[in-house]
Every structure is written in C-alpha cells, then in structure tokens.
Short mmCIF file of C-alpha atoms in Angstrom, two decimals:
data_model
loop_
_atom_site.label_atom_id
_atom_site.label_comp_id
_atom_site.label_asym_id
_atom_site.label_seq_id
_atom_site.Cartn_x
_atom_site.Cartn_y
_atom_site.Cartn_z
CA MET A 192 30.42 -18.04 3.39
CA LYS A 193 28.08 -20.99 3.01
CA ILE A 194 26.64 -23.76 5.13
CA LYS A 195 26.64 -27.16 3.47
CA PHE A 196 24.26 -30.07 4.01
CA LEU A 197 24.32 -33.73 3.01
CA LEU A 198 21.20 -35.67 2.12
CA LEU A 199 22.14 -38.79 4.06
CA SER A 200 20.37 -42.10 3.53
CA LEU A 201 22.11 -44.19 6.21
CA SER A 202 22.20 -41.96 9.28
CA VAL A 203 21.03 -38.59 10.53
CA ILE A 204 23.54 -35.95 11.61
CA PHE A 205 22.30 -33.30 14.02
CA ASN A 206 23.14 -29.59 14.31
CA VAL A 207 26.78 -30.03 15.27
CA ILE A 208 29.43 -28.22 13.26
CA SER A 209 32.32 -30.29 12.01
CA CYS A 210 35.92 -29.09 12.03
CA ASN A 211 35.69 -27.97 8.39
CA GLY A 212 32.74 -25.70 9.12
CA GLN A 213 30.03 -27.83 7.55
CA ASP A 214 26.64 -28.57 9.10
CA LYS A 215 25.16 -31.86 7.93
CA LYS A 216 21.48 -32.79 8.22
CA ASP A 217 19.16 -35.41 6.80
CA VAL A 218 16.45 -34.16 4.46
CA GLN A 219 14.11 -35.55 1.85
CA LEU A 220 14.47 -34.56 -1.78
CA PRO A 221 11.14 -35.14 -3.56
CA SER A 222 11.39 -36.67 -7.01
CA GLU A 223 8.16 -35.09 -8.20
CA LYS A 224 8.09 -31.37 -8.84
CA VAL A 225 4.70 -30.34 -7.50
CA ILE A 226 3.90 -26.75 -6.62
CA PRO A 227 1.30 -26.71 -3.81
CA SER A 228 -1.42 -24.12 -3.47
CA SER A 229 0.20 -22.73 -0.32
CA ILE A 230 3.77 -22.53 0.96
CA THR A 231 2.68 -23.82 4.36
CA ASP A 232 1.29 -27.01 2.79
CA ASN A 233 4.89 -28.19 2.61
CA PHE A 234 5.23 -28.33 6.39
CA SER A 235 3.35 -31.64 6.23
CA LYS A 236 5.28 -33.10 3.29
CA SER A 237 8.02 -34.83 5.29
CA GLU A 238 7.15 -38.46 6.05
CA ASN A 239 9.82 -38.95 8.71
CA LEU A 240 10.40 -37.58 12.20
CA TYR A 241 13.83 -37.13 13.74
CA PHE A 242 15.30 -36.54 17.19
CA ASN A 243 18.18 -34.17 17.91
CA PRO A 244 20.21 -35.73 20.76
CA GLU A 245 22.12 -32.52 21.43
CA GLU A 246 19.03 -30.41 22.19
CA LYS A 247 16.49 -33.16 22.87
CA GLN A 248 14.31 -31.83 20.08
CA ILE A 249 11.81 -33.44 17.71
CA PHE A 250 11.66 -32.21 14.14
CA SER A 251 10.86 -33.06 10.54
CA THR A 252 12.55 -31.52 7.53
CA ALA A 253 12.11 -31.62 3.76
CA LEU A 254 13.76 -29.97 0.77
CA ASN A 255 11.63 -29.00 -2.23
CA GLU A 256 13.81 -28.13 -5.24
CA ASN A 257 11.21 -25.65 -6.51
CA LEU A 258 10.37 -23.90 -3.24
CA GLY A 259 13.06 -24.37 -0.59
CA LYS A 260 13.67 -26.00 2.76
CA PHE A 261 10.87 -26.67 5.27
CA THR A 262 11.39 -27.68 8.91
CA VAL A 263 8.82 -28.33 11.64
CA TYR A 264 9.71 -28.40 15.35
CA TYR A 265 7.43 -30.28 17.77
CA LEU A 266 7.50 -28.82 21.29
CA PRO A 267 5.93 -30.98 24.04
CA VAL A 268 3.51 -29.18 26.36
CA SER A 269 3.06 -31.38 29.43
CA LYS A 270 5.77 -31.88 32.05
CA VAL A 271 5.43 -35.64 31.60
CA ASP A 272 6.23 -35.40 27.88
CA ILE A 273 9.01 -32.87 28.46
CA ASN A 274 10.71 -35.21 30.93
CA TYR A 275 10.17 -38.16 28.59
CA PHE A 276 11.98 -36.48 25.70
CA GLU A 277 14.77 -35.23 27.97
CA ASN A 278 15.48 -38.92 28.64
CA PHE A 279 14.40 -40.17 25.23
CA GLU A 280 17.42 -42.36 24.45
CA ASN A 281 17.41 -44.10 27.83
CA GLU A 282 13.65 -44.62 27.72
CA ASN A 283 13.90 -46.39 24.37
CA ASN A 284 17.31 -48.11 24.57
CA ILE A 285 18.77 -45.95 21.81
CA ILE A 286 22.50 -45.29 21.60
CA THR A 287 23.84 -41.95 20.37
CA LEU A 288 26.99 -42.42 18.29
CA TYR A 289 29.74 -39.83 17.96
CA ASP A 290 32.15 -39.14 15.12
CA GLU A 291 35.24 -37.71 16.84
CA VAL A 292 36.98 -36.80 13.58
CA ASN A 293 34.15 -34.54 12.40
CA SER A 294 32.64 -33.77 15.83
CA LEU A 295 29.23 -35.10 14.79
CA SER A 296 26.51 -36.87 16.77
CA TYR A 297 24.31 -39.37 14.94
CA PHE A 298 22.24 -42.55 15.18
CA SER A 299 22.62 -45.87 13.41
CA THR A 300 20.35 -46.68 10.46
CA ALA A 301 18.35 -49.10 12.59
CA ASP A 302 17.85 -46.53 15.35
CA VAL A 303 16.83 -43.84 12.86
CA LYS A 304 13.98 -46.09 11.71
CA LYS A 305 13.14 -46.99 15.30
CA ILE A 306 13.06 -43.31 16.33
CA ASN A 307 10.77 -42.45 13.43
CA GLU A 308 8.23 -45.11 14.46
CA ILE A 309 8.34 -44.09 18.13
CA LEU A 310 7.88 -40.39 17.35
CA LYS A 311 5.04 -41.01 14.89
CA ASN A 312 3.20 -42.89 17.61
CA LYS A 313 3.85 -40.15 20.18
CA ILE A 314 2.76 -37.33 17.88
CA LYS A 315 -0.51 -38.84 16.68
CA SER A 316 -2.25 -35.99 18.47
CA GLU A 317 -0.78 -32.56 17.74
CA ASN A 318 -2.78 -31.20 20.67
CA ASN A 319 0.01 -32.37 22.98
CA PHE A 320 2.58 -30.27 21.13
CA LYS A 321 3.21 -26.73 19.99
CA LEU A 322 4.40 -26.55 16.40
CA VAL A 323 6.85 -24.03 14.93
CA GLY A 324 7.84 -24.08 11.26
CA THR A 325 10.74 -22.46 9.42
CA TYR A 326 11.09 -21.90 5.69
CA ILE A 327 14.18 -20.95 3.66
CA PRO A 328 13.30 -19.89 0.07
CA LYS A 329 15.00 -21.74 -2.78
CA LYS A 330 16.96 -18.65 -3.94
CA TYR A 331 19.31 -19.17 -0.98
CA ILE A 332 19.80 -22.88 -1.68
CA THR A 333 21.99 -24.58 -4.27
CA VAL A 334 21.35 -28.28 -4.84
CA GLU A 335 24.61 -29.78 -6.09
CA ASN A 336 23.28 -33.32 -6.53
CA ARG A 337 20.81 -35.72 -4.91
CA ASP A 338 23.14 -36.15 -1.96
CA GLU A 339 24.30 -32.62 -1.22
CA TYR A 340 23.20 -28.99 -1.15
CA HIS A 341 24.39 -25.78 0.47
CA ILE A 342 22.93 -22.55 1.85
CA ASP A 343 24.92 -19.34 1.45
CA PHE A 344 25.16 -16.64 4.09
CA PRO A 345 23.42 -14.31 4.46
CA TYR A 346 20.04 -15.94 3.96
CA SER A 347 16.50 -15.14 5.03
CA GLN A 348 14.35 -17.52 7.09
CA LYS A 349 10.61 -17.25 7.69
CA TYR A 350 9.01 -18.40 10.95
CA TYR A 351 5.49 -19.78 11.44
CA LYS A 352 3.48 -21.27 14.28
CA LYS A 353 0.47 -23.56 14.09
CA GLU A 354 -2.71 -22.49 15.87
CA ASN A 355 -6.16 -24.07 15.59
CA GLY A 356 -5.01 -26.23 12.70
CA LYS A 357 -3.64 -23.33 10.63
CA TRP A 358 -0.10 -22.10 10.04
CA ILE A 359 0.33 -18.44 11.01
CA PHE A 360 3.22 -16.35 9.69
CA LEU A 361 5.28 -14.79 12.50
CA PHE A 362 8.16 -12.90 10.92
CA GLU A 363 11.16 -13.12 8.62
CA LYS A 364 14.72 -12.96 9.96
CA LYS A 365 17.98 -12.47 8.09
CA ILE A 366 20.63 -14.97 9.14
CA ILE A 367 23.98 -13.27 8.63
CA LYS A 368 26.56 -15.81 9.79
CA GLN A 369 27.05 -19.26 11.32
CA GLU A 370 26.54 -17.92 14.86
CA ASP A 371 23.11 -16.55 13.88
CA ASP A 372 22.19 -19.88 12.27
CA SER A 373 22.92 -21.69 15.54
CA ILE A 374 21.11 -19.15 17.74
CA PHE A 375 17.97 -18.65 15.67
CA ASN A 376 17.42 -22.37 15.13
CA SER A 377 18.21 -23.38 18.70
CA LYS A 378 15.72 -25.09 20.99
CA LYS A 379 15.63 -22.07 23.32
CA TYR A 380 14.84 -19.68 20.50
CA ILE A 381 12.22 -21.91 18.88
CA ASN A 382 10.54 -22.43 22.27
CA SER A 383 10.51 -18.70 22.90
CA LEU A 384 8.31 -18.14 19.83
CA VAL A 385 5.39 -19.96 21.46
CA SER A 386 5.97 -19.08 25.11
CA ASN A 387 3.64 -16.82 27.11
CA LYS A 388 3.80 -13.02 26.98
CA LYS A 389 4.24 -12.95 30.77
CA ASP A 390 7.92 -13.63 30.04
CA ILE A 391 8.50 -9.86 29.88
CA LYS A 392 7.39 -9.49 33.49
CA ASN A 393 9.39 -12.54 34.57
CA SER A 394 12.60 -11.41 32.86
CA LYS A 395 15.52 -11.36 35.30
CA THR A 396 18.10 -9.84 32.96
CA GLN A 397 18.99 -6.19 33.46
CA TYR A 398 19.34 -4.32 30.16
CA GLN A 399 21.29 -1.04 30.13
CA ILE A 400 19.44 0.26 27.08
CA ASP A 401 17.96 3.63 28.05
CA GLY A 402 19.38 6.36 25.84
CA ARG A 403 20.01 7.24 22.21
CA TRP A 404 21.46 4.67 19.80
CA MET A 405 22.99 5.34 16.36
CA ILE A 406 25.37 3.78 13.86
CA ASN A 407 27.58 6.86 14.07
CA CYS A 408 27.06 9.17 17.05
CA GLU A 409 28.81 12.11 15.34
CA ASN A 410 27.14 12.27 11.94
CA GLY A 411 24.57 9.47 11.81
CA VAL A 412 21.03 10.13 10.59
CA GLY A 413 18.81 7.31 11.82
CA SER A 414 18.45 6.91 15.57
CA LEU A 415 16.74 4.72 18.15
CA THR A 416 15.80 6.24 21.51
CA ILE A 417 14.84 3.91 24.37
CA GLU A 418 13.24 4.79 27.69
CA GLY A 419 12.04 1.93 29.86
CA LYS A 420 9.87 -0.39 27.77
CA ASN A 421 9.17 2.24 25.12
CA ALA A 422 11.29 3.19 22.12
CA SER A 423 11.11 5.74 19.32
CA LEU A 424 12.68 5.23 15.92
CA ILE A 425 13.46 7.58 13.04
CA LEU A 426 12.94 5.88 9.68
CA LEU A 427 14.06 6.93 6.22
CA TYR A 428 16.02 10.12 6.87
CA ASN A 429 13.55 11.97 9.06
CA GLN A 430 10.53 11.03 6.94
CA VAL A 431 8.77 8.81 9.49
CA TYR A 432 8.91 8.81 13.30
CA ILE A 433 7.39 5.83 15.11
CA ASP A 434 6.84 4.84 18.73
CA MET A 435 7.30 1.22 19.77
CA THR A 436 6.81 -0.77 22.95
CA GLU A 437 8.34 -4.00 24.22
CA LEU A 438 6.70 -7.17 22.98
CA LYS A 439 8.93 -9.87 24.40
CA ARG A 440 12.32 -10.45 26.01
CA PHE A 441 14.66 -13.26 25.03
CA ASP A 442 16.99 -13.48 28.00
CA PHE A 443 18.98 -16.42 26.64
CA GLU A 444 20.56 -14.09 24.05
CA ASN A 445 19.88 -10.70 25.70
CA GLY A 446 17.38 -9.66 23.06
CA ILE A 447 14.16 -7.62 23.02
CA SER A 448 11.45 -7.49 20.35
CA TYR A 449 9.27 -4.43 19.78
CA LYS A 450 5.85 -3.82 18.25
CA LEU A 451 4.27 -0.63 16.93
CA LYS A 452 2.73 1.24 19.86
CA GLU A 453 0.40 3.65 18.06
CA ILE A 454 -0.24 5.42 14.79
CA PRO A 455 2.45 8.13 14.58
CA GLU A 456 1.57 11.80 14.35
CA ASP A 457 4.56 12.78 12.22
CA ILE A 458 4.47 10.44 9.23
CA GLY A 459 5.80 12.67 6.43
CA ASN A 460 4.82 12.39 2.79
CA ILE A 461 5.86 8.75 2.54
CA GLY A 462 3.97 7.73 5.67
CA ARG A 463 0.66 9.07 4.37
CA ASN A 464 0.48 6.18 1.94
CA LEU A 465 0.93 3.48 4.58
CA ASN A 466 -1.83 1.35 6.14
CA TRP A 467 -1.22 2.38 9.75
CA LYS A 468 -4.44 0.90 11.16
CA GLU A 469 -3.43 -2.52 9.88
CA TYR A 470 0.03 -2.19 11.47
CA ILE A 471 -1.32 -1.93 15.04
CA ASN A 472 -1.04 -5.54 16.25
CA ASP A 473 1.11 -7.84 18.39
CA GLU A 474 3.59 -8.78 15.68
CA PRO A 475 7.24 -7.72 16.15
CA ILE A 476 8.59 -5.00 13.87
CA ALA A 477 12.08 -4.60 15.36
CA TYR A 478 14.54 -6.58 17.46
CA ILE A 479 17.70 -5.64 19.36
CA LYS A 480 20.34 -8.06 20.67
CA MET A 481 23.09 -7.05 23.07
CA ILE A 482 26.75 -7.33 22.13
CA ASP A 483 27.78 -5.39 25.24
CA ASP A 484 26.30 -2.55 27.33
CA LYS A 485 27.15 0.03 24.67
CA THR A 486 26.68 -1.97 21.48
CA TYR A 487 23.60 -3.74 20.09
CA HIS A 488 22.63 -5.59 16.95
CA PHE A 489 19.50 -4.07 15.35
CA TYR A 490 17.08 -6.01 13.14
CA TRP A 491 14.20 -4.34 11.31
CA TYR A 492 11.42 -6.67 10.10
CA GLY A 493 9.05 -4.09 8.66
CA PHE A 494 5.43 -3.40 9.58
CA TYR A 495 3.09 -6.41 9.67
CA ASN A 496 -0.17 -5.83 7.81
CA LYS A 497 -2.73 -7.90 9.75
CA LYS A 498 -5.15 -7.76 6.82
CA THR A 499 -2.81 -8.98 4.06
CA LYS A 500 -0.59 -10.94 6.51
CA LYS A 501 2.51 -9.53 4.80
CA ARG A 502 5.46 -7.38 5.84
CA GLU A 503 5.59 -3.86 4.44
CA PHE A 504 8.07 -0.97 4.61
CA LYS A 505 11.10 -3.18 5.11
CA GLU A 506 13.70 -0.44 4.58
CA ASN A 507 15.07 1.93 7.22
CA SER A 508 17.75 4.59 7.61
CA PHE A 509 20.19 2.29 9.36
CA GLN A 510 20.39 -0.01 6.34
CA GLN A 511 21.10 2.97 4.09
CA GLU A 512 23.86 4.26 6.37
CA THR A 513 25.95 1.12 6.45
CA ASN A 514 27.45 -0.97 3.68
CA ASN A 515 27.47 -4.03 5.91
CA GLU A 516 24.67 -6.57 6.10
CA GLU A 517 24.64 -6.19 9.89
CA VAL A 518 23.27 -3.08 11.58
CA ILE A 519 25.19 -2.40 14.80
CA LEU A 520 24.10 0.51 16.99
CA LYS A 521 26.30 2.33 19.49
CA LYS A 522 25.09 4.13 22.59
CA CYS A 523 25.55 7.88 22.19
CA GLU A 524 26.47 9.63 25.46
#
C-alpha cells in the first residue's frame, strides 16, 4: 500500500483522504541538490507556512530529493493565540473551499498567499510557539515527477522538538498503515509530544493492563508483564530482562509510553556489551496502544543513548516471533 502526494502550485490540500485513498499535500521540491551539514537544518528550508483548516494547525513542509520529507508544526502557547488560530479563517476573512468529489478541503491560490503572509508575521518570534518536526527518509519516498510523489507503507518517521534554539531527536516510529499515518501526524498526537509530564497524573482513562502479555500465550517466547505503572520485558529469547516505568499516557488513542527504569541485573552475554548507563534517561523505549482490553499494539523503539543521541538495540523477541510488521500482544490469563 502507498500514500500518494501531489506537489500543487495553485492550492493546498490538507490531510483529508479522498475516495481513491490518496492524501494530497503541498510541498516544495528544491531545484538545487544541496546536502546540508545536519539533517535538522532542513526544518528551516521551507519558505512558506500553511494552515490546516481541519485541525486548525500551522505547519511548513519541504521535500528534498536527496534526503526526504521535512515537516514542522507550530503549536501556539498562549490561550490568546490558541483561540485566535481556532477562529483563524473568520478572523482573517478566509474561505475554506471543499471538493465534494474527492472529499478534500483547500484554499484558493489568493488565500494561500494571504495565509502565508499572515502566518509569517505571527511567527516572527518562535518563543510564542512550541515546534515539533518530523522527517521521513528518502528511501521511503518515490518522486515520480515534479508534480507528484508517493510514500509506501510501512515507512519510518523520526520526531524532533525544538528547545533553546536546537532540534532534539525524540524517537523514531514505524507507520504501518493509513490509520497510523492519520493518528501519528494528528494535532492531538503532535501536541502530546511537547505537553507536560503531569499528564500521567491527570489521565482519566482506565487501562486494564495488569498481567502478562505475549504474542502466543501457549508457546510464545517474549513476554511483557505489567503491574501498575511498572513493566518488565524479556528481550531476545531470554537473553536480556529489563524493567520499565511509565513515561507518559496518550489518552486520545489509549496509549502508554515507557522508559528504562534501571540498569538490569540479568543482562546475559549480549547485554554485557551495552551502554546501560547511557540508556537511563527520560526518552521512551517502548509504547503500547489498546485495541481492546485483551489486545494491544506493541512498539519497540530501542534504547536511547543520551551520549550519542542515537537508538541502539532495536530488535526484540516479539519481532522475531511474528512474520507481520505489526506486533500485537494478547493478555494471557
């Protein structure tokens, strides 16, 4: 399966899937092939700002043929700005058009230019916004011509946030299908990446997750055991046992992220070669998302080395047990 994009010059189409399953967005295709010194330098390459009328979201996006696709989301901080962008079209006399045949929302060419000028003026100071960036490497992208490209599923997307003028790598997530693409690029999800850690305490969703979880309860090897906010995970066929603790809850999709709790005692021969001290930090290493009370999606990111700022040990037993791209765990009674 693939998601297809058009490089439109006359109007911008926003995050709405047409009846033929294609998602069309406006991007810039640079004519010069310049490799920057850092991947994150490309987050500032787009000259234009856009507004998504469906989610009331500000973003910029650019496609580099040599590197991939770069998108930056601008999240207003103050209540005044939040309210302003919730009523952005009315505040600026902009009309959202709708293509009923293809189920697409868009703006006229004149309004696209008008929106760009308004947003540039509003975002002169980044201090009033939180910035989140996403990057899809070029190996997942096929440019068919100067007007069209497509991204095949599954693909991998990297997430960053900007703090103190620098882009900080958060994690990498595999996007399996169209549903994942919509969820993990949604306004709620992007906002959750820069929200406060007190969200765990404020979570109102009840998760029935205590117990043992496996791919196959009868003859599976890898297992995840959860008790309260703590979890233990068996990696690589009984070679490494790790303890994790909750990092953050994402109630809008019934998901929980986990970080490494402590250096494990039972690390096996493989674990002796790992940089455990560098893995103790507040970066997520695993994520679960509820399908129902007895079934969960499981995502393993790998350990985050705070010294090298890279993910390590990205394999786990669950991936070796299933031939599918998705890891789905069942609750074992």
